[in-house]
CSV table of C-alpha atoms and ligand atoms in Angstrom, one decimal:
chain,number,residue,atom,x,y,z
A,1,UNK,CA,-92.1,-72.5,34.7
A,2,UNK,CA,-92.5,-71.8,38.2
A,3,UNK,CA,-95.6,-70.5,39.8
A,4,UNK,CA,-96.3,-68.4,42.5
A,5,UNK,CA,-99.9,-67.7,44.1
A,6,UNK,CA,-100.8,-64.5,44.9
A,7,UNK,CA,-102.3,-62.9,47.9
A,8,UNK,CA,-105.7,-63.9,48.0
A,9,UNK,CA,-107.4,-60.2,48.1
A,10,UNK,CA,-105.6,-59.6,44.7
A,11,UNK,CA,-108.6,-60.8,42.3
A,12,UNK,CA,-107.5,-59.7,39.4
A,13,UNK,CA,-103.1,-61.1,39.8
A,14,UNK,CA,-104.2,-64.4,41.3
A,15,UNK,CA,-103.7,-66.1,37.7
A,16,UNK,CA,-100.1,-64.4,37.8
A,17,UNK,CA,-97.1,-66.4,37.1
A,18,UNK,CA,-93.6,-65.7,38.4
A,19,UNK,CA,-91.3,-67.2,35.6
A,20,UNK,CA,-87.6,-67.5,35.8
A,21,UNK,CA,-86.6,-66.2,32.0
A,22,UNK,CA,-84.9,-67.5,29.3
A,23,UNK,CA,-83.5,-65.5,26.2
A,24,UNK,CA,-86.5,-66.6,24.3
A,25,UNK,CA,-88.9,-64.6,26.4
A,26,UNK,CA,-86.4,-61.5,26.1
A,27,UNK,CA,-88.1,-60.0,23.0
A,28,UNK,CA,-91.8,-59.9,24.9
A,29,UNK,CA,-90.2,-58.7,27.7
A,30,UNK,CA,-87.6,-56.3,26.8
A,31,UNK,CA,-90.4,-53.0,26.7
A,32,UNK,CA,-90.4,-54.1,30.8
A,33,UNK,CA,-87.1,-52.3,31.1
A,34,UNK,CA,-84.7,-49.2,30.1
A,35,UNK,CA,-83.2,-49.8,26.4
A,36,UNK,CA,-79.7,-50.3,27.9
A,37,UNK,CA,-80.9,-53.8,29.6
A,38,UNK,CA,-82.4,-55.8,26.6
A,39,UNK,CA,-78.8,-57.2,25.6
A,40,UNK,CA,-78.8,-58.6,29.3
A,41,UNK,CA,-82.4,-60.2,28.4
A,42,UNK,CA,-80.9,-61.7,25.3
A,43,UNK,CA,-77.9,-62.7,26.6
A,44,UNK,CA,-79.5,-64.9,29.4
A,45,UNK,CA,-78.8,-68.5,27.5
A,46,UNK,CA,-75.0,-67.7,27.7
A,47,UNK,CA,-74.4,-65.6,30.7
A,48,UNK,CA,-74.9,-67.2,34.1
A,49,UNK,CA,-74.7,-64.2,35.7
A,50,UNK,CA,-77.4,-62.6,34.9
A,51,UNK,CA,-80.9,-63.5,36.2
A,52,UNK,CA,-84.3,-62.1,35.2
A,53,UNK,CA,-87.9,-63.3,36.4
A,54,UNK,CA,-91.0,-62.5,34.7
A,55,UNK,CA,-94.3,-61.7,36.0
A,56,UNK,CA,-97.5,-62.9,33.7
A,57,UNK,CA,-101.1,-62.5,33.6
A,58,UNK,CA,-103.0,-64.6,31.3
A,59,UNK,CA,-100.1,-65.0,29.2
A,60,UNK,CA,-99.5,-60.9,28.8
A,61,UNK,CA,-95.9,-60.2,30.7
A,62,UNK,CA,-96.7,-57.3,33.4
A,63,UNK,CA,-93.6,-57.4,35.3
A,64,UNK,CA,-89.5,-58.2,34.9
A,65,UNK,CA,-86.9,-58.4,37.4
A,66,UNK,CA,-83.4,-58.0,36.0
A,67,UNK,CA,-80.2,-58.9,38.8
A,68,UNK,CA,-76.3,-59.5,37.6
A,69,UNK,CA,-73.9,-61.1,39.8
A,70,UNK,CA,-70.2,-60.5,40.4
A,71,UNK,CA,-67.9,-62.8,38.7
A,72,UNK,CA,-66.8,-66.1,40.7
A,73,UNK,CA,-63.9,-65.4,42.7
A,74,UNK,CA,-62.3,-67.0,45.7
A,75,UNK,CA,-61.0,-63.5,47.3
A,76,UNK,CA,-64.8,-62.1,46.9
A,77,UNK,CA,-68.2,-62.9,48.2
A,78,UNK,CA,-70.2,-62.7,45.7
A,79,UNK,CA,-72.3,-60.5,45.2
A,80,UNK,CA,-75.8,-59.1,43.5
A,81,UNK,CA,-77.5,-56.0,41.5
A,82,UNK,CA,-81.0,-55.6,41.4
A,83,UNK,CA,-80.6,-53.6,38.0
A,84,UNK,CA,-84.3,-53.1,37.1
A,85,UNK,CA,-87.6,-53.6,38.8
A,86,UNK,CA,-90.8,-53.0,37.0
A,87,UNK,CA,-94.3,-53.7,37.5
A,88,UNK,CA,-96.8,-52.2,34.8
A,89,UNK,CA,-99.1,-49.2,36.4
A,90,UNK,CA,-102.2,-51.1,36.1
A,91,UNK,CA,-100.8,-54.0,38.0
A,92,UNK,CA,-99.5,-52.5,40.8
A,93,UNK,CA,-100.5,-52.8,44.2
A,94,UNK,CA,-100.9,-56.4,43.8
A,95,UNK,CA,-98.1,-57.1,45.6
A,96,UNK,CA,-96.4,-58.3,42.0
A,97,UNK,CA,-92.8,-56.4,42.7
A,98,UNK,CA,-92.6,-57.9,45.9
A,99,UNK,CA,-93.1,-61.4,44.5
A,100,UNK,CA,-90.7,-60.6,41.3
A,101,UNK,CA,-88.0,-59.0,44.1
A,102,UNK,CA,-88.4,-62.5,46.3
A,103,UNK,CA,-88.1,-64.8,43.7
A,104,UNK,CA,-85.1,-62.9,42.3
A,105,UNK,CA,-83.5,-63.1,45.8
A,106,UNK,CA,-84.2,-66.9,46.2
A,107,UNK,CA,-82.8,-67.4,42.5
A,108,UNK,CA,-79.3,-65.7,43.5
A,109,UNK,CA,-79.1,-67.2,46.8
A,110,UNK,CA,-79.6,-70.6,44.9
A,111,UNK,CA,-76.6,-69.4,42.8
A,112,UNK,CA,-74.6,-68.7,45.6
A,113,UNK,CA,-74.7,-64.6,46.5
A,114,UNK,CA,-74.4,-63.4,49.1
A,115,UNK,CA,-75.1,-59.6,49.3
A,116,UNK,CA,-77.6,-58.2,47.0
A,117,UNK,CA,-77.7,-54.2,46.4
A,118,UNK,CA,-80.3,-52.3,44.9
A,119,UNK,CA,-79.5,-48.3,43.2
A,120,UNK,CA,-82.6,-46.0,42.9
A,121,UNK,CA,-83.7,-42.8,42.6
A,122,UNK,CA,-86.6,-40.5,44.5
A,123,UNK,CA,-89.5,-40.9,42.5
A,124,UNK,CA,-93.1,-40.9,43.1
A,125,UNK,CA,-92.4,-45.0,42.8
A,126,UNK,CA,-90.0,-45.1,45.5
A,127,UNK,CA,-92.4,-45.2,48.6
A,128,UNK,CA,-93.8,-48.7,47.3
A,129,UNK,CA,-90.7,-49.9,46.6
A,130,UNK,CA,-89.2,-48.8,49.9
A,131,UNK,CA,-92.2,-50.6,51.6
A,132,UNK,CA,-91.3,-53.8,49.9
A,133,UNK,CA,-87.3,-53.6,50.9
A,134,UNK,CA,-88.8,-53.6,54.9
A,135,UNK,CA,-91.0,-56.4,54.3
A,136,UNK,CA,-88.4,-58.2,52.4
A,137,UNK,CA,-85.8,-57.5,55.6
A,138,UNK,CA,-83.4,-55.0,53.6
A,139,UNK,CA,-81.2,-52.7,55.4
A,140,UNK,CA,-82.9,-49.1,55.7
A,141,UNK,CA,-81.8,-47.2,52.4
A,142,UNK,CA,-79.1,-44.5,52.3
A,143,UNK,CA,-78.7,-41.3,50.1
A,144,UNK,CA,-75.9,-42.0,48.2
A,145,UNK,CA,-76.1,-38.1,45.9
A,146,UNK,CA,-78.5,-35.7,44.5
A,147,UNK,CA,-78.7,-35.9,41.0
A,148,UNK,CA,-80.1,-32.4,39.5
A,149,UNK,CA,-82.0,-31.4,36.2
A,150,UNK,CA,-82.0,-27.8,34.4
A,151,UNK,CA,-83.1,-26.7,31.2
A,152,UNK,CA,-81.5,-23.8,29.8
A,153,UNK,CA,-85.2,-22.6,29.3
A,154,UNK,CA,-85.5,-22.3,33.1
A,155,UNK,CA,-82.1,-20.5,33.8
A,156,UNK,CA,-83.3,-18.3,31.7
A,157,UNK,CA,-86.9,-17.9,33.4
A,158,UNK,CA,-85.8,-17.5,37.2
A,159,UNK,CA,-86.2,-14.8,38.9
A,160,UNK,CA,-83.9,-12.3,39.7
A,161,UNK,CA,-80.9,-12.7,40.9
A,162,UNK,CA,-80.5,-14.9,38.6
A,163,UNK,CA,-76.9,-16.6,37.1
A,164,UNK,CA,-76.0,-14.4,34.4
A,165,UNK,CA,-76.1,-11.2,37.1
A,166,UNK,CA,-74.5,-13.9,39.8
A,167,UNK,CA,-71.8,-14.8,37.3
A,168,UNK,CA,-71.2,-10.8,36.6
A,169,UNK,CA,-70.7,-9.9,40.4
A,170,UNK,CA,-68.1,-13.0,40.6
A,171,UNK,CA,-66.4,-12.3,37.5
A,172,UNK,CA,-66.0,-8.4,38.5
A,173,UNK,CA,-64.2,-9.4,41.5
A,174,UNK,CA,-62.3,-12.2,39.8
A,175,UNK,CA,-58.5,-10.9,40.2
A,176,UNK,CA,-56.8,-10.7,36.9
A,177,UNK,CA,-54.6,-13.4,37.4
A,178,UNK,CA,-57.3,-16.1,37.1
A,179,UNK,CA,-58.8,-17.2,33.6
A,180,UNK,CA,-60.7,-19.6,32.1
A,181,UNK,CA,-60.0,-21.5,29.2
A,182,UNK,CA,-61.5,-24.2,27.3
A,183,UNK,CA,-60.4,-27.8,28.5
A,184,UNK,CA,-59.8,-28.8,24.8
A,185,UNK,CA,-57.1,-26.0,24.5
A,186,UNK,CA,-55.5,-27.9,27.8
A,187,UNK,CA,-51.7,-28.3,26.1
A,188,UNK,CA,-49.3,-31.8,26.9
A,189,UNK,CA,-47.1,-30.1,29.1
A,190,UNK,CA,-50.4,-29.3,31.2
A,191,UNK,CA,-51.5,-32.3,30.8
A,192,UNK,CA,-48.8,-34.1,32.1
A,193,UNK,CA,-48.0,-31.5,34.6
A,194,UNK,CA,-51.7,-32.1,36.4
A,195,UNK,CA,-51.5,-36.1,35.8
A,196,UNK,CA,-48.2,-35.9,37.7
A,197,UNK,CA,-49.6,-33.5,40.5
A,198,UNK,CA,-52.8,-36.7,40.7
A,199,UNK,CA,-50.7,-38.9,42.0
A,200,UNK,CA,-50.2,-37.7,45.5
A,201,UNK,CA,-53.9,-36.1,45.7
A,202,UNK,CA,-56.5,-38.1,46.2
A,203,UNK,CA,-59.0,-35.1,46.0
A,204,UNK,CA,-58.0,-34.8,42.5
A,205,UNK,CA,-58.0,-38.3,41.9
A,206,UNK,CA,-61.5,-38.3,42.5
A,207,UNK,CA,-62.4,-35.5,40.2
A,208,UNK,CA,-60.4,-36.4,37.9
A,209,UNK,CA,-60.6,-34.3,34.3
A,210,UNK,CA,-59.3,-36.9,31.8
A,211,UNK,CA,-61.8,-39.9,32.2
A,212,UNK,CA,-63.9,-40.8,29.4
A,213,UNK,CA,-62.2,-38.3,27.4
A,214,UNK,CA,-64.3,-39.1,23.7
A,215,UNK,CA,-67.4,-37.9,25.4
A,216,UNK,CA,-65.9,-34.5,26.8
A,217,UNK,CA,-67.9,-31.8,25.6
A,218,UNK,CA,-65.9,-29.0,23.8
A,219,UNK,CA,-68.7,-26.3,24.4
A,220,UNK,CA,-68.3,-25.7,28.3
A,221,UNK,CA,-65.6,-28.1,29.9
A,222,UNK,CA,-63.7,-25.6,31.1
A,223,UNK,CA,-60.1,-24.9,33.3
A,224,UNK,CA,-59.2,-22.0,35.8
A,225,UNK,CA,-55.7,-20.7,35.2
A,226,UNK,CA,-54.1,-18.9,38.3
A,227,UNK,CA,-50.8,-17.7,37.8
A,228,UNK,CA,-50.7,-19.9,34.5
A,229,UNK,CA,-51.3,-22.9,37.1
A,230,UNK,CA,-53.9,-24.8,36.6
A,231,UNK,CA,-56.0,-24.8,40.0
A,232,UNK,CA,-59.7,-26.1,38.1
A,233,UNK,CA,-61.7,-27.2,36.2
A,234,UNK,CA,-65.6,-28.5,34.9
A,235,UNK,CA,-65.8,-31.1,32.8
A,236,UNK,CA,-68.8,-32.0,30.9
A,237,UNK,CA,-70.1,-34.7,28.7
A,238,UNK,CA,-73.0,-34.6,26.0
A,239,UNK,CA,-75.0,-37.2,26.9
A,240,UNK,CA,-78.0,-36.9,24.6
A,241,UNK,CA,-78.4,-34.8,21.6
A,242,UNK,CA,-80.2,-32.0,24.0
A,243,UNK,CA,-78.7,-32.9,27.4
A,244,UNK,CA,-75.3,-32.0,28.8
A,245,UNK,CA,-74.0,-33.7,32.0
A,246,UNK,CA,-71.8,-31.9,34.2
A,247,UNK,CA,-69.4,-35.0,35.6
A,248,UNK,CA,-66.1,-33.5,37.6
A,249,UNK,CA,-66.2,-30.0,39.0
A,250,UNK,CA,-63.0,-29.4,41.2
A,251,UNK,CA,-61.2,-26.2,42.4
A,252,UNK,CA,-57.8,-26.7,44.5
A,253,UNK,CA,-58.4,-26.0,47.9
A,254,UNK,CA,-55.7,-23.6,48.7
A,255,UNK,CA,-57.5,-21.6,46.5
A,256,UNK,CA,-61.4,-21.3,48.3
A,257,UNK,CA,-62.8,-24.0,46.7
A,258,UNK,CA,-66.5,-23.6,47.0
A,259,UNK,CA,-66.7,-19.8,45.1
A,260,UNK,CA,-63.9,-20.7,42.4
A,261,UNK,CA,-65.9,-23.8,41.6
A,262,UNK,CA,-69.3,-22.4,41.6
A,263,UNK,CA,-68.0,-19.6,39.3
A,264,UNK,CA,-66.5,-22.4,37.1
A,265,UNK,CA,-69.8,-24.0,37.3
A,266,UNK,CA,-71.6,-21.0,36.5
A,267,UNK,CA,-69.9,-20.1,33.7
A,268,UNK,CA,-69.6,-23.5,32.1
A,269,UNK,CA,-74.0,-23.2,32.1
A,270,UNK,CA,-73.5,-19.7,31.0
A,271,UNK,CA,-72.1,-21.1,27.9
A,272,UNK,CA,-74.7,-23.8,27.2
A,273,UNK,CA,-77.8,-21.0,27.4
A,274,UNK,CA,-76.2,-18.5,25.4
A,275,UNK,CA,-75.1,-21.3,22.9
A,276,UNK,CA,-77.0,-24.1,23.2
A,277,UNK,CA,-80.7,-22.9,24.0
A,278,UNK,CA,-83.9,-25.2,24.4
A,279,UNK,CA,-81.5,-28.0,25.9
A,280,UNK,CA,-81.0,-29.4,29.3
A,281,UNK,CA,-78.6,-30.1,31.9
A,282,UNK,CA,-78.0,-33.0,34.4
A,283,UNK,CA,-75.4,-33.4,37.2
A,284,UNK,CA,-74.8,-35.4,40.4
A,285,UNK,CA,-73.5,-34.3,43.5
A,286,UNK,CA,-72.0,-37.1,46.2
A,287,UNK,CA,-74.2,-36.7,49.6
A,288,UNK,CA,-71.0,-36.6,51.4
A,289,UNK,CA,-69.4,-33.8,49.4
A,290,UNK,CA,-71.5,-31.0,52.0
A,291,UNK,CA,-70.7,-28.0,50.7
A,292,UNK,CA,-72.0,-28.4,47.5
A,293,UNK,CA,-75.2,-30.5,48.7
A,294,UNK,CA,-75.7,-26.9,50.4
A,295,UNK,CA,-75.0,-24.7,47.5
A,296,UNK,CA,-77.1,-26.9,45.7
A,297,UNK,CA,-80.1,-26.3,48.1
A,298,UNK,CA,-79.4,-22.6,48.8
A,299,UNK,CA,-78.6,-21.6,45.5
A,300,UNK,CA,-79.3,-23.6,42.8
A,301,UNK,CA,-82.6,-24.5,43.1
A,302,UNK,CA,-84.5,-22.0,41.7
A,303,UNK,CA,-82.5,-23.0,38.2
A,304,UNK,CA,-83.4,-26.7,38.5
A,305,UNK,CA,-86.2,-28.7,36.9
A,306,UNK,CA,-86.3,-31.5,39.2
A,307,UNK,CA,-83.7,-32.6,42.2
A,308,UNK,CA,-83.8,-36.2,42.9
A,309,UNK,CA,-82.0,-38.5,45.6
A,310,UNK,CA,-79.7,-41.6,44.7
A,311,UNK,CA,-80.1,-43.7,47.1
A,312,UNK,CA,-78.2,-47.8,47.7
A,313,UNK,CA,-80.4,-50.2,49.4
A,314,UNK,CA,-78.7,-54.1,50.5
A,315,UNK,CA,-79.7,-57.3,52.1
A,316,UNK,CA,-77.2,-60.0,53.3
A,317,UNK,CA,-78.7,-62.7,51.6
A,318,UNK,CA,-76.6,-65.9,53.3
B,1,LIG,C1,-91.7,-50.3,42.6
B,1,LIG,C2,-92.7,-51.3,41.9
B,1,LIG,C3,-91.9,-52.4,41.2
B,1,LIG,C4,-93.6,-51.9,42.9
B,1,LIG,O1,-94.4,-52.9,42.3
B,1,LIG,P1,-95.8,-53.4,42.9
B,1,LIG,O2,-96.3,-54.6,42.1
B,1,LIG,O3,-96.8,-52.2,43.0
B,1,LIG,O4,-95.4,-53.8,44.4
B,1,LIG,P2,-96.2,-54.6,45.5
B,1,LIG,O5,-97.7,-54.5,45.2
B,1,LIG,O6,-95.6,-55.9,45.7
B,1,LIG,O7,-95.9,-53.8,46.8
B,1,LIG,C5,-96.1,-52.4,46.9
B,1,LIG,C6,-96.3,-52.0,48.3
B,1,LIG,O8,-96.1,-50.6,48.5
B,1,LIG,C7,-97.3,-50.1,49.0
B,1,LIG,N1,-97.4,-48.8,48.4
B,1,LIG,C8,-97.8,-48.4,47.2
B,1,LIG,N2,-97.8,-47.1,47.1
B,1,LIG,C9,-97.3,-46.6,48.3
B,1,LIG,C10,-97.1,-45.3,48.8
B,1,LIG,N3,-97.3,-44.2,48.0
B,1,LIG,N4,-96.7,-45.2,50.1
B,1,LIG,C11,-96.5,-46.3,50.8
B,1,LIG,N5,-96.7,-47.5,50.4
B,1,LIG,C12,-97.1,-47.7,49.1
B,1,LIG,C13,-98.4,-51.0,48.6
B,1,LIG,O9,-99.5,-50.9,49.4
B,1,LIG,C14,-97.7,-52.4,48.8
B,1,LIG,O10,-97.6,-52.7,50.2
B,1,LIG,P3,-98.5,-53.8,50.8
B,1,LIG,O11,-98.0,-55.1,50.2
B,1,LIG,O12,-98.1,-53.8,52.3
B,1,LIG,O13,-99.9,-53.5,50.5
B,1,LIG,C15,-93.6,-50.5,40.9
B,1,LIG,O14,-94.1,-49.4,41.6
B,1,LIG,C16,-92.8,-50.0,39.7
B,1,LIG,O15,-92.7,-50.7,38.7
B,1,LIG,N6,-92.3,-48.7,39.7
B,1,LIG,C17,-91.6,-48.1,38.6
B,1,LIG,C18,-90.2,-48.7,38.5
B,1,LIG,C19,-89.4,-48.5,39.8
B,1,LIG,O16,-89.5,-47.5,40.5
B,1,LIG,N7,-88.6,-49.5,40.2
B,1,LIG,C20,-87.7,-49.5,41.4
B,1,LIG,C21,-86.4,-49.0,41.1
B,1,LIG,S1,-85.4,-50.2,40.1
């Protein structure tokens, strides 16, 4: 057990301990992180590649660190993932995360990494957080994508003009040789028609329809036919019971991209609130993809719960 005094003015943390974990402590401190990271906790005898600290006081654990590294390999430096910082409210302020993030920084330099990242989004967390990365020496964190929220409660609520009567002005002047259809009526010759069409564009290679197929969602992933050519699509996922996320949204260029895919967009949500209502809606748009960070702010926001920013923090560590 390693310990780690605490700055002085901190009455209450100064009996804190900073403890480098082992899967024994993972079932205390497992409620110190999202679901999705306990195996990590309990893996921790077996996997040296994980690393996880603890923070204590009097015994109770207020605090967990959770970092992976990249597996050894002589082509690539190796490096770290701060997956999960977490200091409980009432401990806060105590300068606890900034301990937890140090001693998880001296751990993976110790194992050899040499570039550590950290993924976050906005949240009324973040300014803390971002304090400790300058004290710490981190490079200044970039945006990486917005990542929005809807309900189908508040499309329905905004004010006028909202997107059913958006929808209707695009659809009127839709010409007649563009339909939709549904994504799971997509036949093998299409199929094999767009994969072959992927290969020489990169643009569709990065919106591309067909990953993670078992989680498409039949409601609302949807194609554009032109001409019986298939020039877009929106593909969607279920992620939760109540919460659809809206992955790859791509319209062919030659073809005005930003109004084919916003009407793709906007119908694919017209679906889920006529069919799916009292659920909610999630998707992410890449920073650097500018005309739809702009539709999202000029457009969309009046149909979103909450929009928040991704952002990617790193420190070269050795
Ligand atoms: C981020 C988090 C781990 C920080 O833990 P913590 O124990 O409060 O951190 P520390 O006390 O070491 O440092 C926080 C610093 O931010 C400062 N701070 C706190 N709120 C702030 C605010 N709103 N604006 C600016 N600075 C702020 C504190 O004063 C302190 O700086 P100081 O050391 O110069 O006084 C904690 O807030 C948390 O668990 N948040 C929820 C999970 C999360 O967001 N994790 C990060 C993404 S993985």
């Amino acid at each position: 057990m390693n310990y780690s005094p605490l700055r002085s003015s901190a009455t209450a943390a100064q009996s804190a301990q900073i403890i480098d974990l082992s899967a024994n402590q993972a079932s205390v401190y497992e409620a110190l992180t999202y679901p999705h990271f306990a195996p990590l906790l309990h893996s921790l005898a077996e996997n040296a590649n994980v690393v996880a600290v603890g923070a204590e006081v009097e015994g109770v654990p207020v605090g967990l660190a959770i970092a992976c590294l990249n597996r050894p390999d002589d082509a690539m430096p190796r490096q770290g993932q701060v997956l999960s910082l977490f200091v409980t409210p009432d401990h806060r302020n105590r300068g606890l995360g900034r301990l937890l993030l140090t001693h998880l920084e001296t751990e993976l330099g110790d194992r050899g990494c040499q570039q550590l990242e950290i993924r976050y989004l906005s949240s009324p967390q973040s300014p803390a957080l971002e304090r400790i990365l300058v004290q710490q020496q981190w490079f200044a964190p970039q945006a990486t994508a917005l990542v929005c929220y809807a309900s189908t409660d508040r499309v329905r609520q905004a004010p006028p003009p909202h997107l059913v009567d958006y929808l209707g002005r695009w659809l009127d002047r839709l010409p007649a040789h563009y339909q939709f259809f549904l994504w799971t009526e997509l036949t093998p010759a299409e199929r094999t028609d767009l994969e072959q069409r992927m290969q020489g564009d990169g643009l569709m290679q990065r919106f591309n329809p067909f990953l993670d197929a078992d989680r498409l969602e039949p409601l609302n992933s949807l194609g554009l036919h032109c001409d019986n050519r298939i020039i877009g699509w929106v593909i969607t996922y279920r992620i939760a019971a109540d919460t659809i996320r809206y992955t790859q949204m791509y319209v062919d260029p030659a073809s005005q991209p930003l109004s084919r895919s916003t009407l793709l967009l906007a119908k694919a949500i017209q679906l889920q609130v006529e069919q799916l209502p009292h659920t909610k809606g999630t998707f992410r748009v890449d920073i650097d993809n500018t005309p739809m960070v702009r539709f999202v702010h000029r457009r969309l926001k009046p149909y979103l719960d909450e929009v928040r920013t991704a952002y990617c923090a790193i420190k070269i560590l050795q």
